[in-house]
Structure formats: C-alpha cells, structure tokens
Amino acid sequence: MPMTPKVLIVDVESTCWEGSMLPDGRGQGVENMEIIELGCVMCDRSGQLLDSASFLVKPIDHPSLSDFCQSLTGISQQTISEATPFKDTIQRLNDWIGVQNSSFIWASWGNYDRLHLEADSSKRNATPELLRYDHLNLRKLWRLTTKQRKKNSLRDALNYHAFSFEGHQHSGLDDAKNTAKLLSCVDWTRADEALTRAGE
C-alpha cells in the first residue's frame, strides 16, 4: 500500500425489522435488505477528517420503513420518501468521489458494508466508483493490532481506546465519523492482511 493514502470510510444503513425478520417471515440479509444511507468520511490515516457526506437512498422493494428501522437509524419515513433511488444516489456519490481528486482506499468496520454495496449495485445495475478501489476491513485490522477477539463492535473498539461515541449510533454518517477515530490506533504495517483488492 502507498505510505500516505487517503481513507474513505463508508458506513451503510439498510432497511431492517425487529427480530431480523421481514414482514413475510423471511430472515433479513443483504439479498432482501436495501441500503437507505451511505455515510462517507474522507480522512487521512491519522483520522483527520477532510470531507464528509451522507447519501440517502429511497428503498424500492420495501418503501415503508419499519418503526424499528426508523428508531434505530434516526431516519424518518418522510426523509426516506424524499430521497433518490439507488442509481441516482450512486451517481451523486460518484460525483462527490470525483471531487476528491486523489487516490484512496475505502474502508468499513467489517465486510458487511462492502458485501451489501456489491449486492445492491448488482441488483440495481449501478456501480459506485469506490468499488474500483481496494477495500480495507478495519475491524479485522483493529483485531490484528489489538489481539481482541470477542469484543470487537465499533462501540467496543471505541471503549477500548477510551473514545466516546458522538452522535446517533446507526446513523451512517455518525458511525463513519466515529470509525475514523480508530485510524490512529491500528498497525498500518499489517493493512495488507485486511485488504480486499478491487475486483476480487
């Protein structure tokens, strides 16, 4: 990896239901959940924020958010109803990435965000530019650094370093901003061990 790349942290929020069960009784997963927010923070490796943005997505398969989802994410039904569909939102995301005008790796806390973004991109036939960049699993890198095995949620990691969570937990943008705090706490010499190369 280059010595001083920028890091784009992405946190995905999705349609969800209490008990992780859809109204029809199926278990929820990336194949039937829809992304409703992409919280994005561009920063350097020390966690210094350079730019940030939240991109909201209007769900198609389940346009009405569950009360559980609204409470969890802080996104209201009115707000999501006024959002743009996935393809249009991805275009706005791509435009924002283009303004950054530099190379970067993109990162998330675990692989879920990458897998869900890949699934929705395939389903909606819209490709985010960030999928053309290498992806760093920050949770894996943090575990490699600290040797922590069991308590490795974002909140656990913040607590481990005596950081407090700021904002609304499960807000994509707030989660991304809090994740950025941990960039200064990982061993970057081991980053390749937590990296998924673009196209793999």
mmCIF file of C-alpha atoms in Angstrom:
data_model
loop_
_atom_site.group_PDB
_atom_site.id
_atom_site.type_symbol
_atom_site.label_atom_id
_atom_site.label_comp_id
_atom_site.label_asym_id
_atom_site.label_seq_id
_atom_site.Cartn_x
_atom_site.Cartn_y
_atom_site.Cartn_z
ATOM 1 C CA MET A 1 0.000 0.000 0.000
ATOM 2 C CA PRO A 2 1.174 3.584 -0.596
ATOM 3 C CA MET A 3 2.549 5.251 2.502
ATOM 4 C CA THR A 4 0.125 8.176 2.718
ATOM 5 C CA PRO A 5 -3.194 7.353 1.055
ATOM 6 C CA LYS A 6 -6.433 8.949 1.974
ATOM 7 C CA VAL A 7 -9.011 6.685 3.563
ATOM 8 C CA LEU A 8 -12.691 6.809 2.630
ATOM 9 C CA ILE A 9 -14.726 5.313 5.465
ATOM 10 C CA VAL A 10 -18.183 4.139 4.429
ATOM 11 C CA ASP A 11 -20.964 3.056 6.752
ATOM 12 C CA VAL A 12 -24.092 1.523 5.242
ATOM 13 C CA GLU A 13 -27.517 1.614 6.862
ATOM 14 C CA SER A 14 -30.285 -0.583 5.491
ATOM 15 C CA THR A 15 -33.934 -1.473 5.782
ATOM 16 C CA CYS A 16 -34.370 -3.671 8.833
ATOM 17 C CA TRP A 17 -37.012 -5.164 11.063
ATOM 18 C CA GLU A 18 -37.302 -6.092 14.697
ATOM 19 C CA GLY A 19 -36.104 -9.642 15.303
ATOM 20 C CA SER A 20 -34.230 -9.543 11.963
ATOM 21 C CA MET A 21 -37.336 -10.918 10.226
ATOM 22 C CA LEU A 22 -39.095 -9.442 7.201
ATOM 23 C CA PRO A 23 -42.887 -8.980 7.394
ATOM 24 C CA ASP A 24 -43.306 -12.173 5.317
ATOM 25 C CA GLY A 25 -41.325 -14.195 7.857
ATOM 26 C CA ARG A 26 -38.048 -14.471 5.945
ATOM 27 C CA GLY A 27 -34.804 -13.733 7.726
ATOM 28 C CA GLN A 28 -33.210 -10.478 6.641
ATOM 29 C CA GLY A 29 -29.934 -10.477 4.694
ATOM 30 C CA VAL A 30 -28.147 -8.496 2.010
ATOM 31 C CA GLU A 31 -30.291 -10.226 -0.623
ATOM 32 C CA ASN A 32 -33.538 -8.721 0.719
ATOM 33 C CA MET A 33 -32.447 -5.651 2.711
ATOM 34 C CA GLU A 34 -31.973 -2.361 0.861
ATOM 35 C CA ILE A 35 -29.383 0.316 1.522
ATOM 36 C CA ILE A 36 -31.021 3.521 2.747
ATOM 37 C CA GLU A 37 -27.928 5.522 3.713
ATOM 38 C CA LEU A 38 -24.274 5.693 2.760
ATOM 39 C CA GLY A 39 -22.357 7.663 5.374
ATOM 40 C CA CYS A 40 -18.998 8.725 3.926
ATOM 41 C CA VAL A 41 -15.975 10.306 5.553
ATOM 42 C CA MET A 42 -12.743 11.107 3.715
ATOM 43 C CA CYS A 43 -9.776 11.391 6.057
ATOM 44 C CA ASP A 44 -6.075 10.728 6.366
ATOM 45 C CA ARG A 45 -4.555 7.770 8.190
ATOM 46 C CA SER A 46 -4.465 9.662 11.470
ATOM 47 C CA GLY A 47 -8.252 10.037 11.348
ATOM 48 C CA GLN A 48 -8.195 13.733 10.493
ATOM 49 C CA LEU A 49 -11.456 14.477 8.662
ATOM 50 C CA LEU A 50 -11.052 16.055 5.227
ATOM 51 C CA ASP A 51 -14.618 15.845 3.936
ATOM 52 C CA SER A 52 -17.872 14.061 4.739
ATOM 53 C CA ALA A 53 -21.285 13.440 3.202
ATOM 54 C CA SER A 54 -24.428 11.406 3.763
ATOM 55 C CA PHE A 55 -26.236 9.899 0.783
ATOM 56 C CA LEU A 56 -29.808 8.741 1.348
ATOM 57 C CA VAL A 57 -31.454 6.077 -0.806
ATOM 58 C CA LYS A 58 -35.176 5.597 -1.385
ATOM 59 C CA PRO A 59 -35.960 1.882 -0.998
ATOM 60 C CA ILE A 60 -37.979 0.228 -3.765
ATOM 61 C CA ASP A 61 -38.904 -3.268 -2.525
ATOM 62 C CA HIS A 62 -39.938 -2.092 0.944
ATOM 63 C CA PRO A 63 -40.650 1.648 0.621
ATOM 64 C CA SER A 64 -42.148 1.877 4.116
ATOM 65 C CA LEU A 65 -39.523 1.760 6.850
ATOM 66 C CA SER A 66 -40.398 -0.271 9.923
ATOM 67 C CA ASP A 67 -40.787 1.622 13.178
ATOM 68 C CA PHE A 68 -37.779 -0.367 14.396
ATOM 69 C CA CYS A 69 -35.660 0.836 11.469
ATOM 70 C CA GLN A 70 -36.687 4.465 11.928
ATOM 71 C CA SER A 71 -35.837 4.318 15.623
ATOM 72 C CA LEU A 72 -32.529 2.514 15.025
ATOM 73 C CA THR A 73 -31.194 4.739 12.241
ATOM 74 C CA GLY A 74 -32.887 8.019 13.112
ATOM 75 C CA ILE A 75 -34.150 8.230 9.522
ATOM 76 C CA SER A 76 -37.836 9.163 9.291
ATOM 77 C CA GLN A 77 -40.303 7.865 6.724
ATOM 78 C CA GLN A 78 -40.736 11.360 5.307
ATOM 79 C CA THR A 79 -36.979 11.794 4.907
ATOM 80 C CA ILE A 80 -36.510 8.480 3.119
ATOM 81 C CA SER A 81 -39.571 9.019 0.919
ATOM 82 C CA GLU A 82 -37.961 12.227 -0.353
ATOM 83 C CA ALA A 83 -34.620 10.507 -1.082
ATOM 84 C CA THR A 84 -33.471 9.459 -4.557
ATOM 85 C CA PRO A 85 -33.463 5.867 -5.886
ATOM 86 C CA PHE A 86 -30.254 3.832 -5.648
ATOM 87 C CA LYS A 87 -28.979 4.569 -9.173
ATOM 88 C CA ASP A 88 -29.416 8.335 -8.782
ATOM 89 C CA THR A 89 -27.852 8.288 -5.319
ATOM 90 C CA ILE A 90 -24.851 6.364 -6.619
ATOM 91 C CA GLN A 91 -24.389 8.999 -9.311
ATOM 92 C CA ARG A 92 -24.286 11.687 -6.615
ATOM 93 C CA LEU A 93 -21.816 9.561 -4.645
ATOM 94 C CA ASN A 94 -19.649 9.137 -7.737
ATOM 95 C CA ASP A 95 -19.719 12.892 -8.371
ATOM 96 C CA TRP A 96 -18.615 13.501 -4.774
ATOM 97 C CA ILE A 97 -15.792 10.964 -5.078
ATOM 98 C CA GLY A 98 -14.678 12.629 -8.308
ATOM 99 C CA VAL A 99 -14.306 15.945 -6.482
ATOM 100 C CA GLN A 100 -11.834 14.319 -4.063
ATOM 101 C CA ASN A 101 -9.313 14.250 -6.911
ATOM 102 C CA SER A 102 -6.897 11.736 -5.373
ATOM 103 C CA SER A 103 -6.342 8.058 -4.815
ATOM 104 C CA PHE A 104 -7.587 6.394 -1.657
ATOM 105 C CA ILE A 105 -8.520 3.100 -0.139
ATOM 106 C CA TRP A 106 -12.034 2.688 1.171
ATOM 107 C CA ALA A 107 -12.757 1.102 4.488
ATOM 108 C CA SER A 108 -15.591 -0.070 6.694
ATOM 109 C CA TRP A 109 -15.986 -1.717 10.083
ATOM 110 C CA GLY A 110 -16.159 -5.316 8.867
ATOM 111 C CA ASN A 111 -17.082 -6.665 5.438
ATOM 112 C CA TYR A 112 -20.861 -6.251 5.659
ATOM 113 C CA ASP A 113 -20.868 -2.769 4.118
ATOM 114 C CA ARG A 114 -18.806 -3.942 1.131
ATOM 115 C CA LEU A 115 -20.930 -7.049 0.568
ATOM 116 C CA HIS A 116 -24.209 -5.138 0.781
ATOM 117 C CA LEU A 117 -22.981 -2.410 -1.531
ATOM 118 C CA GLU A 118 -21.883 -5.048 -4.051
ATOM 119 C CA ALA A 119 -25.264 -6.808 -3.770
ATOM 120 C CA ASP A 120 -27.359 -3.657 -4.252
ATOM 121 C CA SER A 121 -25.094 -2.452 -7.062
ATOM 122 C CA SER A 122 -25.658 -5.709 -8.920
ATOM 123 C CA LYS A 123 -29.401 -5.705 -8.200
ATOM 124 C CA ARG A 124 -29.900 -2.076 -9.292
ATOM 125 C CA ASN A 125 -27.328 -2.070 -12.105
ATOM 126 C CA ALA A 126 -25.425 0.909 -10.720
ATOM 127 C CA THR A 127 -21.716 0.769 -9.922
ATOM 128 C CA PRO A 128 -20.195 3.025 -7.265
ATOM 129 C CA GLU A 129 -16.738 4.245 -8.219
ATOM 130 C CA LEU A 130 -15.445 3.263 -4.795
ATOM 131 C CA LEU A 131 -15.822 -0.436 -5.729
ATOM 132 C CA ARG A 132 -12.953 0.166 -8.164
ATOM 133 C CA TYR A 133 -10.708 0.842 -5.162
ATOM 134 C CA ASP A 134 -9.223 -1.608 -2.658
ATOM 135 C CA HIS A 135 -11.310 -2.206 0.467
ATOM 136 C CA LEU A 136 -9.898 -2.336 3.986
ATOM 137 C CA ASN A 137 -11.709 -4.297 6.678
ATOM 138 C CA LEU A 138 -10.946 -2.000 9.598
ATOM 139 C CA ARG A 139 -12.401 -4.352 12.176
ATOM 140 C CA LYS A 140 -10.027 -7.104 11.042
ATOM 141 C CA LEU A 141 -7.058 -4.717 11.077
ATOM 142 C CA TRP A 142 -8.031 -3.500 14.546
ATOM 143 C CA ARG A 143 -8.262 -7.092 15.799
ATOM 144 C CA LEU A 144 -4.851 -7.892 14.305
ATOM 145 C CA THR A 145 -3.458 -4.822 16.058
ATOM 146 C CA THR A 146 -5.018 -5.261 19.499
ATOM 147 C CA LYS A 147 -5.425 -9.088 19.612
ATOM 148 C CA GLN A 148 -9.022 -8.531 20.739
ATOM 149 C CA ARG A 149 -11.203 -11.422 19.620
ATOM 150 C CA LYS A 150 -14.615 -11.203 21.268
ATOM 151 C CA LYS A 151 -15.464 -7.572 21.913
ATOM 152 C CA ASN A 152 -14.923 -6.042 18.504
ATOM 153 C CA SER A 153 -18.014 -3.981 17.689
ATOM 154 C CA LEU A 154 -17.417 -0.344 16.806
ATOM 155 C CA ARG A 155 -18.552 0.713 20.271
ATOM 156 C CA ASP A 156 -16.305 -1.923 21.894
ATOM 157 C CA ALA A 157 -13.319 -0.631 19.947
ATOM 158 C CA LEU A 158 -14.041 2.968 20.878
ATOM 159 C CA ASN A 159 -14.364 1.985 24.542
ATOM 160 C CA TYR A 160 -11.087 0.054 24.364
ATOM 161 C CA HIS A 161 -9.286 3.288 23.477
ATOM 162 C CA ALA A 162 -11.371 5.426 25.858
ATOM 163 C CA PHE A 163 -13.150 7.204 22.990
ATOM 164 C CA SER A 164 -16.774 8.202 23.443
ATOM 165 C CA PHE A 165 -19.308 7.721 20.676
ATOM 166 C CA GLU A 166 -20.517 11.058 19.348
ATOM 167 C CA GLY A 167 -23.854 11.439 17.608
ATOM 168 C CA HIS A 168 -26.583 8.899 16.863
ATOM 169 C CA GLN A 169 -25.456 5.275 16.761
ATOM 170 C CA HIS A 170 -26.561 3.611 13.488
ATOM 171 C CA SER A 171 -26.594 6.906 11.664
ATOM 172 C CA GLY A 172 -24.358 6.121 8.700
ATOM 173 C CA LEU A 173 -22.543 9.445 8.831
ATOM 174 C CA ASP A 174 -22.082 9.425 12.612
ATOM 175 C CA ASP A 175 -20.863 5.817 12.569
ATOM 176 C CA ALA A 176 -18.355 6.698 9.839
ATOM 177 C CA LYS A 177 -17.076 9.721 11.760
ATOM 178 C CA ASN A 178 -16.622 7.663 14.919
ATOM 179 C CA THR A 179 -14.882 4.907 12.970
ATOM 180 C CA ALA A 180 -12.361 7.498 11.769
ATOM 181 C CA LYS A 181 -11.193 7.942 15.369
ATOM 182 C CA LEU A 182 -9.749 4.432 15.262
ATOM 183 C CA LEU A 183 -7.477 5.005 12.263
ATOM 184 C CA SER A 184 -4.738 6.277 14.545
ATOM 185 C CA CYS A 185 -4.978 3.118 16.673
ATOM 186 C CA VAL A 186 -4.245 0.425 14.079
ATOM 187 C CA ASP A 187 -0.981 -1.075 12.862
ATOM 188 C CA TRP A 188 -0.823 0.058 9.249
ATOM 189 C CA THR A 189 2.075 -2.288 8.508
ATOM 190 C CA ARG A 190 -0.474 -5.135 8.661
ATOM 191 C CA ALA A 191 -3.079 -3.477 6.433
ATOM 192 C CA ASP A 192 -2.477 -5.878 3.536
ATOM 193 C CA GLU A 193 -3.765 -8.716 5.734
ATOM 194 C CA ALA A 194 -7.162 -6.984 5.971
ATOM 195 C CA LEU A 195 -7.400 -5.795 2.386
ATOM 196 C CA THR A 196 -9.713 -6.961 -0.403
ATOM 197 C CA ARG A 197 -8.311 -5.922 -3.755
ATOM 198 C CA ALA A 198 -10.681 -4.241 -6.185
ATOM 199 C CA GLY A 199 -12.319 -6.804 -8.417
ATOM 200 C CA GLU A 200 -11.635 -9.791 -6.170
#
